[in-house]
JSON list of C-alpha atoms in Angstrom, two decimals:
[
{"chain": "A", "resi": 1368, "resn": "MET", "atom": "CA", "xyz": [-28.33, 2.63, -70.12]},
{"chain": "A", "resi": 1369, "resn": "THR", "atom": "CA", "xyz": [-24.98, 2.89, -72.09]},
{"chain": "A", "resi": 1370, "resn": "ARG", "atom": "CA", "xyz": [-22.36, 4.89, -70.89]},
{"chain": "A", "resi": 1371, "resn": "ALA", "atom": "CA", "xyz": [-20.49, 7.54, -72.56]},
{"chain": "A", "resi": 1372, "resn": "ALA", "atom": "CA", "xyz": [-17.40, 9.72, -71.61]},
{"chain": "A", "resi": 1373, "resn": "VAL", "atom": "CA", "xyz": [-15.82, 13.39, -72.33]},
{"chain": "A", "resi": 1374, "resn": "VAL", "atom": "CA", "xyz": [-12.75, 13.90, -72.61]},
{"chain": "A", "resi": 1375, "resn": "THR", "atom": "CA", "xyz": [-11.63, 17.52, -72.60]},
{"chain": "A", "resi": 1376, "resn": "VAL", "atom": "CA", "xyz": [-8.42, 18.40, -74.51]},
{"chain": "A", "resi": 1377, "resn": "SER", "atom": "CA", "xyz": [-6.37, 21.32, -73.26]},
{"chain": "A", "resi": 1378, "resn": "ASP", "atom": "CA", "xyz": [-3.28, 22.10, -71.81]},
{"chain": "A", "resi": 1379, "resn": "ARG", "atom": "CA", "xyz": [-4.91, 24.72, -69.82]},
{"chain": "A", "resi": 1380, "resn": "SER", "atom": "CA", "xyz": [-8.02, 23.24, -68.70]},
{"chain": "A", "resi": 1381, "resn": "ALA", "atom": "CA", "xyz": [-5.11, 20.44, -67.70]},
{"chain": "A", "resi": 1382, "resn": "ALA", "atom": "CA", "xyz": [-2.73, 22.84, -66.29]},
{"chain": "A", "resi": 1383, "resn": "GLY", "atom": "CA", "xyz": [-6.19, 24.91, -64.19]},
{"chain": "A", "resi": 1384, "resn": "LEU", "atom": "CA", "xyz": [-5.72, 28.14, -65.73]},
{"chain": "A", "resi": 1385, "resn": "ARG", "atom": "CA", "xyz": [-8.52, 27.86, -67.62]},
{"chain": "A", "resi": 1386, "resn": "ALA", "atom": "CA", "xyz": [-12.42, 26.45, -66.99]},
{"chain": "A", "resi": 1387, "resn": "ASP", "atom": "CA", "xyz": [-13.10, 23.52, -69.51]},
{"chain": "A", "resi": 1388, "resn": "ARG", "atom": "CA", "xyz": [-16.51, 25.01, -70.78]},
{"chain": "A", "resi": 1389, "resn": "SER", "atom": "CA", "xyz": [-16.68, 22.59, -73.91]},
{"chain": "A", "resi": 1390, "resn": "GLY", "atom": "CA", "xyz": [-15.93, 19.65, -71.36]},
{"chain": "A", "resi": 1391, "resn": "PRO", "atom": "CA", "xyz": [-18.71, 20.02, -69.56]},
{"chain": "A", "resi": 1392, "resn": "LEU", "atom": "CA", "xyz": [-20.99, 20.94, -72.16]},
{"chain": "A", "resi": 1393, "resn": "ALA", "atom": "CA", "xyz": [-21.29, 17.88, -73.80]},
{"chain": "A", "resi": 1394, "resn": "VAL", "atom": "CA", "xyz": [-21.46, 16.17, -70.56]},
{"chain": "A", "resi": 1395, "resn": "ALA", "atom": "CA", "xyz": [-24.74, 17.59, -70.47]},
{"chain": "A", "resi": 1396, "resn": "ALA", "atom": "CA", "xyz": [-25.74, 16.79, -73.96]},
{"chain": "A", "resi": 1397, "resn": "LEU", "atom": "CA", "xyz": [-25.08, 13.45, -73.91]},
{"chain": "A", "resi": 1398, "resn": "ARG", "atom": "CA", "xyz": [-26.94, 12.90, -70.64]},
{"chain": "A", "resi": 1399, "resn": "ASP", "atom": "CA", "xyz": [-29.96, 14.45, -71.58]},
{"chain": "A", "resi": 1400, "resn": "ALA", "atom": "CA", "xyz": [-30.18, 12.75, -74.79]},
{"chain": "A", "resi": 1401, "resn": "GLY", "atom": "CA", "xyz": [-30.13, 9.17, -72.08]},
{"chain": "A", "resi": 1402, "resn": "PHE", "atom": "CA", "xyz": [-26.30, 8.34, -71.82]},
{"chain": "A", "resi": 1403, "resn": "ASP", "atom": "CA", "xyz": [-24.83, 7.59, -68.86]},
{"chain": "A", "resi": 1404, "resn": "CYS", "atom": "CA", "xyz": [-21.98, 10.31, -68.25]},
{"chain": "A", "resi": 1405, "resn": "ALA", "atom": "CA", "xyz": [-18.88, 10.38, -65.58]},
{"chain": "A", "resi": 1406, "resn": "ASP", "atom": "CA", "xyz": [-17.77, 14.54, -65.65]},
{"chain": "A", "resi": 1407, "resn": "ALA", "atom": "CA", "xyz": [-15.45, 15.62, -68.65]},
{"chain": "A", "resi": 1408, "resn": "VAL", "atom": "CA", "xyz": [-12.02, 14.27, -68.10]},
{"chain": "A", "resi": 1409, "resn": "VAL", "atom": "CA", "xyz": [-9.32, 16.85, -68.91]},
{"chain": "A", "resi": 1410, "resn": "VAL", "atom": "CA", "xyz": [-6.21, 16.03, -70.16]},
{"chain": "A", "resi": 1411, "resn": "PRO", "atom": "CA", "xyz": [-3.35, 18.13, -72.10]},
{"chain": "A", "resi": 1412, "resn": "ASP", "atom": "CA", "xyz": [-3.12, 18.59, -75.41]},
{"chain": "A", "resi": 1413, "resn": "GLY", "atom": "CA", "xyz": [-0.63, 15.56, -76.97]},
{"chain": "A", "resi": 1414, "resn": "ALA", "atom": "CA", "xyz": [-1.06, 11.93, -78.81]},
{"chain": "A", "resi": 1415, "resn": "ASP", "atom": "CA", "xyz": [0.26, 10.76, -75.70]},
{"chain": "A", "resi": 1416, "resn": "SER", "atom": "CA", "xyz": [-2.15, 11.92, -73.61]},
{"chain": "A", "resi": 1417, "resn": "VAL", "atom": "CA", "xyz": [-5.03, 11.64, -75.81]},
{"chain": "A", "resi": 1418, "resn": "GLU", "atom": "CA", "xyz": [-4.37, 7.96, -76.50]},
{"chain": "A", "resi": 1419, "resn": "ARG", "atom": "CA", "xyz": [-3.95, 6.56, -72.68]},
{"chain": "A", "resi": 1420, "resn": "ALA", "atom": "CA", "xyz": [-7.63, 8.42, -72.20]},
{"chain": "A", "resi": 1421, "resn": "LEU", "atom": "CA", "xyz": [-8.98, 6.64, -74.78]},
{"chain": "A", "resi": 1422, "resn": "THR", "atom": "CA", "xyz": [-7.91, 3.35, -74.41]},
{"chain": "A", "resi": 1423, "resn": "ALA", "atom": "CA", "xyz": [-8.35, 3.82, -70.91]},
{"chain": "A", "resi": 1424, "resn": "GLU", "atom": "CA", "xyz": [-12.08, 4.58, -71.75]},
{"chain": "A", "resi": 1425, "resn": "VAL", "atom": "CA", "xyz": [-12.36, 1.55, -74.25]},
{"chain": "A", "resi": 1426, "resn": "VAL", "atom": "CA", "xyz": [-10.64, -0.66, -71.72]},
{"chain": "A", "resi": 1427, "resn": "ALA", "atom": "CA", "xyz": [-13.25, 0.49, -68.81]},
{"chain": "A", "resi": 1428, "resn": "GLY", "atom": "CA", "xyz": [-16.37, -0.18, -70.58]},
{"chain": "A", "resi": 1429, "resn": "VAL", "atom": "CA", "xyz": [-17.85, 3.27, -72.35]},
{"chain": "A", "resi": 1430, "resn": "LYS", "atom": "CA", "xyz": [-19.66, 2.28, -75.53]},
{"chain": "A", "resi": 1431, "resn": "LEU", "atom": "CA", "xyz": [-19.39, 6.34, -76.83]},
{"chain": "A", "resi": 1432, "resn": "ILE", "atom": "CA", "xyz": [-16.49, 9.21, -75.90]},
{"chain": "A", "resi": 1433, "resn": "ILE", "atom": "CA", "xyz": [-16.02, 12.40, -77.82]},
{"chain": "A", "resi": 1434, "resn": "THR", "atom": "CA", "xyz": [-13.64, 14.54, -77.36]},
{"chain": "A", "resi": 1435, "resn": "THR", "atom": "CA", "xyz": [-13.29, 18.43, -77.13]},
{"chain": "A", "resi": 1436, "resn": "GLY", "atom": "CA", "xyz": [-10.46, 20.56, -77.96]},
{"chain": "A", "resi": 1437, "resn": "GLY", "atom": "CA", "xyz": [-6.77, 19.51, -79.84]},
{"chain": "A", "resi": 1438, "resn": "THR", "atom": "CA", "xyz": [-8.86, 19.21, -83.72]},
{"chain": "A", "resi": 1439, "resn": "GLY", "atom": "CA", "xyz": [-7.34, 22.43, -85.21]},
{"chain": "A", "resi": 1440, "resn": "VAL", "atom": "CA", "xyz": [-3.95, 23.11, -86.89]},
{"chain": "A", "resi": 1441, "resn": "SER", "atom": "CA", "xyz": [-1.67, 25.06, -83.86]},
{"chain": "A", "resi": 1442, "resn": "PRO", "atom": "CA", "xyz": [1.46, 22.02, -82.95]},
{"chain": "A", "resi": 1443, "resn": "ARG", "atom": "CA", "xyz": [0.21, 21.05, -80.29]},
{"chain": "A", "resi": 1444, "resn": "ASP", "atom": "CA", "xyz": [-3.47, 19.80, -81.80]},
{"chain": "A", "resi": 1445, "resn": "GLN", "atom": "CA", "xyz": [-2.57, 16.08, -81.59]},
{"chain": "A", "resi": 1446, "resn": "THR", "atom": "CA", "xyz": [-5.76, 14.36, -80.54]},
{"chain": "A", "resi": 1447, "resn": "PRO", "atom": "CA", "xyz": [-7.02, 13.37, -84.21]},
{"chain": "A", "resi": 1448, "resn": "GLU", "atom": "CA", "xyz": [-3.02, 11.95, -84.43]},
{"chain": "A", "resi": 1449, "resn": "GLY", "atom": "CA", "xyz": [-3.80, 10.55, -81.18]},
{"chain": "A", "resi": 1450, "resn": "THR", "atom": "CA", "xyz": [-7.40, 9.22, -81.91]},
{"chain": "A", "resi": 1451, "resn": "ALA", "atom": "CA", "xyz": [-6.31, 7.96, -84.90]},
{"chain": "A", "resi": 1452, "resn": "ARG", "atom": "CA", "xyz": [-3.25, 5.13, -82.92]},
{"chain": "A", "resi": 1453, "resn": "VAL", "atom": "CA", "xyz": [-7.08, 4.11, -80.94]},
{"chain": "A", "resi": 1454, "resn": "LEU", "atom": "CA", "xyz": [-9.22, 3.59, -83.90]},
{"chain": "A", "resi": 1455, "resn": "THR", "atom": "CA", "xyz": [-9.42, 0.78, -85.55]},
{"chain": "A", "resi": 1456, "resn": "ARG", "atom": "CA", "xyz": [-11.67, 1.79, -88.22]},
{"chain": "A", "resi": 1457, "resn": "GLU", "atom": "CA", "xyz": [-12.99, 5.45, -90.04]},
{"chain": "A", "resi": 1458, "resn": "ILE", "atom": "CA", "xyz": [-16.18, 6.88, -89.82]},
{"chain": "A", "resi": 1459, "resn": "PRO", "atom": "CA", "xyz": [-16.14, 9.25, -91.91]},
{"chain": "A", "resi": 1460, "resn": "GLY", "atom": "CA", "xyz": [-18.87, 10.42, -92.69]},
{"chain": "A", "resi": 1461, "resn": "ILE", "atom": "CA", "xyz": [-19.44, 11.80, -88.75]},
{"chain": "A", "resi": 1462, "resn": "ALA", "atom": "CA", "xyz": [-16.17, 13.93, -89.02]},
{"chain": "A", "resi": 1463, "resn": "GLU", "atom": "CA", "xyz": [-17.72, 15.09, -93.08]},
{"chain": "A", "resi": 1464, "resn": "GLU", "atom": "CA", "xyz": [-20.70, 16.54, -91.51]},
{"chain": "A", "resi": 1465, "resn": "LEU", "atom": "CA", "xyz": [-18.95, 17.91, -88.47]},
{"chain": "A", "resi": 1466, "resn": "ARG", "atom": "CA", "xyz": [-16.81, 19.67, -90.56]},
{"chain": "A", "resi": 1467, "resn": "ARG", "atom": "CA", "xyz": [-19.65, 21.65, -92.84]},
{"chain": "A", "resi": 1468, "resn": "ARG", "atom": "CA", "xyz": [-21.36, 22.18, -90.02]},
{"chain": "A", "resi": 1469, "resn": "GLY", "atom": "CA", "xyz": [-19.10, 24.21, -88.44]},
{"chain": "A", "resi": 1470, "resn": "ALA", "atom": "CA", "xyz": [-18.20, 25.78, -91.82]},
{"chain": "A", "resi": 1471, "resn": "ASP", "atom": "CA", "xyz": [-21.73, 26.25, -92.23]},
{"chain": "A", "resi": 1472, "resn": "GLU", "atom": "CA", "xyz": [-21.28, 28.88, -88.63]},
{"chain": "A", "resi": 1473, "resn": "LEU", "atom": "CA", "xyz": [-17.76, 30.40, -88.97]},
{"chain": "A", "resi": 1474, "resn": "PRO", "atom": "CA", "xyz": [-15.39, 29.76, -92.33]},
{"chain": "A", "resi": 1475, "resn": "ALA", "atom": "CA", "xyz": [-12.77, 28.89, -90.01]},
{"chain": "A", "resi": 1476, "resn": "GLY", "atom": "CA", "xyz": [-15.21, 25.77, -88.73]},
{"chain": "A", "resi": 1477, "resn": "MET", "atom": "CA", "xyz": [-13.19, 24.12, -92.05]},
{"chain": "A", "resi": 1478, "resn": "LEU", "atom": "CA", "xyz": [-10.13, 23.51, -90.18]},
{"chain": "A", "resi": 1479, "resn": "THR", "atom": "CA", "xyz": [-11.06, 20.74, -87.82]},
{"chain": "A", "resi": 1480, "resn": "ARG", "atom": "CA", "xyz": [-9.09, 17.86, -88.53]},
{"chain": "A", "resi": 1481, "resn": "GLY", "atom": "CA", "xyz": [-11.55, 15.32, -85.84]},
{"chain": "A", "resi": 1482, "resn": "LEU", "atom": "CA", "xyz": [-11.76, 11.67, -86.93]},
{"chain": "A", "resi": 1483, "resn": "ALA", "atom": "CA", "xyz": [-14.89, 9.46, -85.93]},
{"chain": "A", "resi": 1484, "resn": "GLY", "atom": "CA", "xyz": [-14.71, 5.61, -86.11]},
{"chain": "A", "resi": 1485, "resn": "VAL", "atom": "CA", "xyz": [-14.76, 2.97, -84.06]},
{"chain": "A", "resi": 1486, "resn": "VAL", "atom": "CA", "xyz": [-12.41, 1.29, -81.93]},
{"chain": "A", "resi": 1487, "resn": "ASP", "atom": "CA", "xyz": [-12.80, -2.87, -82.22]},
{"chain": "A", "resi": 1488, "resn": "PRO", "atom": "CA", "xyz": [-13.75, -5.57, -81.04]},
{"chain": "A", "resi": 1489, "resn": "HIS", "atom": "CA", "xyz": [-14.69, -3.13, -77.74]},
{"chain": "A", "resi": 1490, "resn": "GLY", "atom": "CA", "xyz": [-18.17, -2.09, -80.05]},
{"chain": "A", "resi": 1491, "resn": "ALA", "atom": "CA", "xyz": [-17.07, 2.08, -78.88]},
{"chain": "A", "resi": 1492, "resn": "LEU", "atom": "CA", "xyz": [-17.51, 4.34, -80.64]},
{"chain": "A", "resi": 1493, "resn": "VAL", "atom": "CA", "xyz": [-15.27, 7.52, -80.43]},
{"chain": "A", "resi": 1494, "resn": "VAL", "atom": "CA", "xyz": [-15.68, 10.84, -81.47]},
{"chain": "A", "resi": 1495, "resn": "ASN", "atom": "CA", "xyz": [-13.74, 14.28, -81.87]},
{"chain": "A", "resi": 1496, "resn": "LEU", "atom": "CA", "xyz": [-15.49, 17.43, -81.17]},
{"chain": "A", "resi": 1497, "resn": "PRO", "atom": "CA", "xyz": [-13.74, 21.33, -81.67]},
{"chain": "A", "resi": 1498, "resn": "GLY", "atom": "CA", "xyz": [-12.81, 22.50, -78.12]},
{"chain": "A", "resi": 1499, "resn": "SER", "atom": "CA", "xyz": [-14.55, 25.88, -78.34]},
{"chain": "A", "resi": 1500, "resn": "ALA", "atom": "CA", "xyz": [-18.63, 25.71, -76.61]},
{"chain": "A", "resi": 1501, "resn": "GLY", "atom": "CA", "xyz": [-19.69, 26.77, -79.57]},
{"chain": "A", "resi": 1502, "resn": "GLY", "atom": "CA", "xyz": [-18.79, 23.42, -81.13]},
{"chain": "A", "resi": 1503, "resn": "VAL", "atom": "CA", "xyz": [-19.96, 21.02, -79.16]},
{"chain": "A", "resi": 1504, "resn": "ALA", "atom": "CA", "xyz": [-22.84, 22.97, -79.43]},
{"chain": "A", "resi": 1505, "resn": "SER", "atom": "CA", "xyz": [-22.97, 22.51, -82.93]},
{"chain": "A", "resi": 1506, "resn": "GLY", "atom": "CA", "xyz": [-21.34, 19.04, -83.07]},
{"chain": "A", "resi": 1507, "resn": "ILE", "atom": "CA", "xyz": [-22.94, 17.11, -80.01]},
{"chain": "A", "resi": 1508, "resn": "PRO", "atom": "CA", "xyz": [-26.57, 17.41, -82.04]},
{"chain": "A", "resi": 1509, "resn": "VAL", "atom": "CA", "xyz": [-24.56, 15.17, -84.83]},
{"chain": "A", "resi": 1510, "resn": "VAL", "atom": "CA", "xyz": [-23.49, 12.30, -82.61]},
{"chain": "A", "resi": 1511, "resn": "VAL", "atom": "CA", "xyz": [-26.51, 11.88, -80.48]},
{"chain": "A", "resi": 1512, "resn": "SER", "atom": "CA", "xyz": [-28.37, 11.67, -83.70]},
{"chain": "A", "resi": 1513, "resn": "VAL", "atom": "CA", "xyz": [-25.76, 8.40, -85.20]},
{"chain": "A", "resi": 1514, "resn": "ALA", "atom": "CA", "xyz": [-24.34, 6.93, -81.87]},
{"chain": "A", "resi": 1515, "resn": "ARG", "atom": "CA", "xyz": [-27.49, 4.52, -81.00]},
{"chain": "A", "resi": 1516, "resn": "HIS", "atom": "CA", "xyz": [-27.75, 3.11, -84.85]},
{"chain": "A", "resi": 1517, "resn": "VAL", "atom": "CA", "xyz": [-23.94, 2.79, -84.54]},
{"chain": "A", "resi": 1518, "resn": "LEU", "atom": "CA", "xyz": [-23.20, 0.78, -81.60]},
{"chain": "A", "resi": 1519, "resn": "ASP", "atom": "CA", "xyz": [-26.89, -1.30, -82.29]},
{"chain": "A", "resi": 1520, "resn": "GLN", "atom": "CA", "xyz": [-24.56, -2.32, -85.47]},
{"chain": "A", "resi": 1521, "resn": "LEU", "atom": "CA", "xyz": [-21.53, -2.73, -83.23]},
{"chain": "A", "resi": 1522, "resn": "GLY", "atom": "CA", "xyz": [-23.18, -5.08, -81.43]},
{"chain": "A", "resi": 1523, "resn": "GLY", "atom": "CA", "xyz": [-24.85, -6.96, -83.82]},
{"chain": "A", "resi": 1524, "resn": "GLY", "atom": "CA", "xyz": [-28.24, -5.48, -83.81]},
{"chain": "A", "resi": 1525, "resn": "ASP", "atom": "CA", "xyz": [-29.76, -5.71, -88.06]},
{"chain": "A", "resi": 1526, "resn": "HIS", "atom": "CA", "xyz": [-29.30, -2.99, -90.21]}
]
């Protein structure tokens, strides 16, 4: 089974002030889709903490990493910046589709700055999702619909 991981990015959840609702939702969806996924890891907002968490998952051999949270426009929303430090190649079409679907549901959905891309040579796919349960619920099907194909390509599969 392909290993997946979920990283929830939230100051309040990391401090124990609010329960993480989006991470467990993403974990359940990935497990339902047949991925081997541990419980969500919760880290505080900030590019450095996101970079550290993603790097740890990649080094551990995880092939699909989903982040939730930190993709908005507030000063502490730095998930895309931390993710950009880890990605070697972006896949803008995934992020564009996530924004399109989000905006169809709520106009503010177009404000998410999430990224998607790969980490070479590790063959990992990283996708940023919004931190809301609704954003995760609408975004996970997009990720699942292409993840196995992307991972197959990263592993040397044919087109």
